[in-house]
Each structure stands twice: as structure tokens, then as C-alpha cells.
């Protein structure tokens, strides 16, 4: 009896201790730590709203975003109030260096180019936050790695994106873009014009390019992966919009189950593609000059040089994640850049005419080549200005794992840092009084002159972690735009509704309705 009582008492005491530890951790997570961080940030002169337990500013952020998305905006390039309503209002009230509550985590917003430069350069002091499990269902790979794993993956992937390899891929860019031109020509009426929503066409174009250049398959063969990734992106945003509800993203529901199923389906498809390619290589076939072929060749070289060790190079899971990243980044970035370029050139016909004149002067009716694309100055100016006003990625986030000195501030461990690309690109103090207007001339003497050498043009990030696919995206965009300008002039349709919105990247919420006209040369 006494032994049983002692055992019961022991279990009770143990349970009470575990409950107290759990309660303390929850209390620390939801209240004590946030309040301590708030006090430390205010001591640094940073301003922000008082902490609201659990939700912080998230409820207000999502409410303002929902309200903004419910309304159209005037045909203007001052898009910050619609895309970043809470952040803009917050910075106007609290100042440029301030903090926002993302649940119990304070996020310090930085817009000073010198401070941003420090954050971008010090990749080990200011690493990326651990990827949200929801986002990991959509994309992972190089973009989310840190430390030695990031260094290794970057080294292995680099050869796939050097200019010599991109030159080899240029005919694939042309083939995909030419298919688009043929589709559009087939849709023209007898008077040589056609009204359409170009957004899905440009998404399909970017998907076709990445399918062919990454895996040597056409868009039709890679269609399933593209459609699944597209659906996954929409589901991730849907879930994130409810992230202020405690524990909501962990509740089993139809959306969560569908997301996990999509993830498994994409994994299986990519695993099959990679395994077939690996077998071909082992059978003695030469490596193909697509991204996957170059990646596998580089990975094998890494393993041979470092010794056949299970911790060297990339394993199958790593390769699958990098392929998912190829699909996501390759499709999202370029389609966003192209759609906003066509919208802006529709609104500014003088710039459209100048770009077409340059393309015809360089290529005439001939197929665009690498050297010619490299000398398209006006087209480059236009693309840079589009990336400034409508950057595909709207912000970059970093985290602080230990107390860090940054400028005159000491940021405590546990805070996040937000570098709001969109706000920096629209900042009148950095870009002048016409910062919110389309003016490609500002890039006439290059990016360095346009920014006065400051870190204020960051559509692909900056520093050691600058987007590895930047040259790929720009070359694809130049090829697509050159061919479109050779064959068509275009203007906004009366059905066009100007509604830039964040769906992971910056996209036209209601599509991009354009009237195409066949160019008579």
C-alpha cells in the first residue's frame, strides 16, 4: 500500500513539475520574453506599438491588407498603400527605424542603406529565420539554408548559372518565347488585334522555360509540377492570412491535408526525374546541359573531390529541394517581371516605342542572340525601373541569434530584421521626388549611378546571398520582351483593373488585360 502510495505521489509530483515547466515556458514565450525585448528595443530609441499578447500587430496587419485588397487603386505606380498598408502607416507614425510585432516576435524595420548593407554582408551574424513549416511545403533548398550547408550548396549550384552555361540555354529561351508569339499570333482577329489577359500566358511561358532549362522537358510534360506549385502558393497565402489565430495552422483541415498531398506529389515527380537522370549518368550517358544535368555533374565532382562520404555533397532529398526551388523561383520571378513590364509599357507608349526601335535596330527581324541582348541599353533601363517599382519579392527578413551591434543600436537576441524592398525602392529621400513615377532614364548610366553607390536597389537582394538566378531571369526577360516588341505593340484594355497584390511574389490580382496589335514592319 505504502509503495503504491509513494509511486502515485511520485507520479503526481513529476506531473506537477512538468506542468510548471511547461507553464513557465509558455509564459516566457507569450509574455516575459516579448516584454523584455520591447524594453530593450525602446532603450535603443526604437519605437513601436505596445505588445499585445500572442497576436502582436498581426491582426491589424492582416485586417488592413484585406481591406486594401478589396479595393482597386488608381492607375498609379504609388503601390505601397495597397501592398504594404500597415507598414507604411506604421513607419509614418513611428519613424524609419522602428519595430512591428509579428505575434510575440518583434521585427525591426530598417530602411537606412548603410544598415541594410551591414545586414546583407554579415550573413553569419544575421542569418535567415528558420523557414515556416508552411513555406517549406512550397519551397526550400538554397534559399533557406545557412552556414556550411549553404556554402556547399551554393558552390555546387554556381556552375549551372554562369554566363557560359546560360549562353548554351539561350536557344531554349527562344524556343519557349517563340511558342508564345505563335500562340498570340494565332489569336489575332482579321484586323490584326486581340484583347486578352496576358498574365496566365506569361506564367505558362516562365514555367515552360524553367521546365526545359531545368529538366529538358517541355511545359506540357512539366505542367503537373507547375500547376501543383501554383496551387500550393495560393494555399500557403490562404493559411498565412489566418496565422494570427493561435494554433490554426496546426489544426487538421482540408487545406492542410491538400498542402501535404501536393508536397508529396511534387516530391514523387521530381524524384522520378532525378532517378532517371542518375541512372542515365551511371550508364555512361553524357551529362545534359540543363540545370539538373549541370547540378548532378557538379554534385558528383564535389563528392569525388571531398571523398565519398555521406555528409559530402547533396543527397537525393537535397537535390529534390533544389529542383523545387528552380521551379518556384524560375517561374515566379520572371513572370512577375514580364507582366509588370508589359503593363507599364502599355501605359507609357513612348517608352514602348523607344524599346522597340532599339530591338529592331539591334536585331531587325532576326532571332535575338546573346551579344545583342547584352547591348540592349534602353530595354535594360526599363527592366531595372520595373524591378524598382514592382519588385517580385517585397521584403527580406533576417534574424538575430545573439546580441548584435548594428550602427548605433544593439539588437537583442530574439528579434527579427525586416528589409522592406518595396519601401526602399519607393523612398523619395533615396530616389528623388519622382520616386513613385516610372522613369527609366534614372538608370541611363547604370545602377551604381542611379543609387549613388548606396544599397537602395535590391530586387534580387544584395551581398553574398544575392539571388543566384539573377542573370538567368534577366536574360529570359530580355529574350521574351525583344520577341514581343518585334511582333506586337500593346495597350491597356478598358477591362484592366490595377490591383498589385502579394501572392508570395507581386502579382496582378485581377490579371493583366491587354490589347495586342500586330506590328507591321
JSON list of C-alpha atoms in Angstrom, two decimals, residues 77 351 354 381-382 384-386 388-389 425-428 430-452 457:
[
{"chain": "A", "resi": 77, "resn": "UNK", "atom": "CA", "xyz": [2.81, 53.36, -59.53]},
{"chain": "A", "resi": 351, "resn": "UNK", "atom": "CA", "xyz": [9.00, 54.12, -73.82]},
{"chain": "A", "resi": 354, "resn": "UNK", "atom": "CA", "xyz": [11.89, 53.54, -77.81]},
{"chain": "A", "resi": 381, "resn": "UNK", "atom": "CA", "xyz": [16.87, 50.59, -68.21]},
{"chain": "A", "resi": 382, "resn": "UNK", "atom": "CA", "xyz": [13.18, 49.71, -68.50]},
{"chain": "A", "resi": 384, "resn": "UNK", "atom": "CA", "xyz": [15.54, 47.95, -63.93]},
{"chain": "A", "resi": 385, "resn": "UNK", "atom": "CA", "xyz": [12.85, 50.57, -63.42]},
{"chain": "A", "resi": 386, "resn": "UNK", "atom": "CA", "xyz": [10.12, 47.91, -63.44]},
{"chain": "A", "resi": 388, "resn": "UNK", "atom": "CA", "xyz": [12.36, 49.12, -58.75]},
{"chain": "A", "resi": 389, "resn": "UNK", "atom": "CA", "xyz": [8.65, 49.97, -58.81]},
{"chain": "A", "resi": 425, "resn": "UNK", "atom": "CA", "xyz": [12.58, 51.36, -53.82]},
{"chain": "A", "resi": 426, "resn": "UNK", "atom": "CA", "xyz": [9.82, 53.97, -53.41]},
{"chain": "A", "resi": 427, "resn": "UNK", "atom": "CA", "xyz": [11.69, 56.19, -50.91]},
{"chain": "A", "resi": 428, "resn": "UNK", "atom": "CA", "xyz": [11.84, 59.82, -52.12]},
{"chain": "A", "resi": 430, "resn": "UNK", "atom": "CA", "xyz": [16.80, 57.82, -51.80]},
{"chain": "A", "resi": 431, "resn": "UNK", "atom": "CA", "xyz": [15.38, 58.22, -55.32]},
{"chain": "A", "resi": 432, "resn": "UNK", "atom": "CA", "xyz": [14.22, 61.84, -55.53]},
{"chain": "A", "resi": 433, "resn": "UNK", "atom": "CA", "xyz": [10.83, 63.49, -55.82]},
{"chain": "A", "resi": 434, "resn": "UNK", "atom": "CA", "xyz": [9.86, 61.25, -58.75]},
{"chain": "A", "resi": 435, "resn": "UNK", "atom": "CA", "xyz": [10.50, 58.03, -56.78]},
{"chain": "A", "resi": 436, "resn": "UNK", "atom": "CA", "xyz": [6.88, 56.90, -57.26]},
{"chain": "A", "resi": 437, "resn": "UNK", "atom": "CA", "xyz": [6.92, 57.55, -61.01]},
{"chain": "A", "resi": 438, "resn": "UNK", "atom": "CA", "xyz": [8.06, 55.43, -63.96]},
{"chain": "A", "resi": 439, "resn": "UNK", "atom": "CA", "xyz": [11.30, 56.98, -65.22]},
{"chain": "A", "resi": 440, "resn": "UNK", "atom": "CA", "xyz": [13.78, 54.50, -66.76]},
{"chain": "A", "resi": 441, "resn": "UNK", "atom": "CA", "xyz": [16.14, 57.40, -67.54]},
{"chain": "A", "resi": 442, "resn": "UNK", "atom": "CA", "xyz": [17.31, 57.26, -63.94]},
{"chain": "A", "resi": 443, "resn": "UNK", "atom": "CA", "xyz": [19.20, 54.07, -64.92]},
{"chain": "A", "resi": 444, "resn": "UNK", "atom": "CA", "xyz": [20.75, 55.55, -68.09]},
{"chain": "A", "resi": 445, "resn": "UNK", "atom": "CA", "xyz": [24.23, 55.45, -66.54]},
{"chain": "A", "resi": 446, "resn": "UNK", "atom": "CA", "xyz": [23.79, 52.17, -64.69]},
{"chain": "A", "resi": 447, "resn": "UNK", "atom": "CA", "xyz": [22.58, 51.05, -61.29]},
{"chain": "A", "resi": 448, "resn": "UNK", "atom": "CA", "xyz": [25.57, 52.42, -59.38]},
{"chain": "A", "resi": 449, "resn": "UNK", "atom": "CA", "xyz": [24.96, 55.96, -60.65]},
{"chain": "A", "resi": 450, "resn": "UNK", "atom": "CA", "xyz": [21.20, 55.68, -60.09]},
{"chain": "A", "resi": 451, "resn": "UNK", "atom": "CA", "xyz": [21.74, 54.71, -56.45]},
{"chain": "A", "resi": 452, "resn": "UNK", "atom": "CA", "xyz": [24.77, 56.96, -55.82]},
{"chain": "A", "resi": 457, "resn": "UNK", "atom": "CA", "xyz": [18.24, 48.88, -55.41]}
]
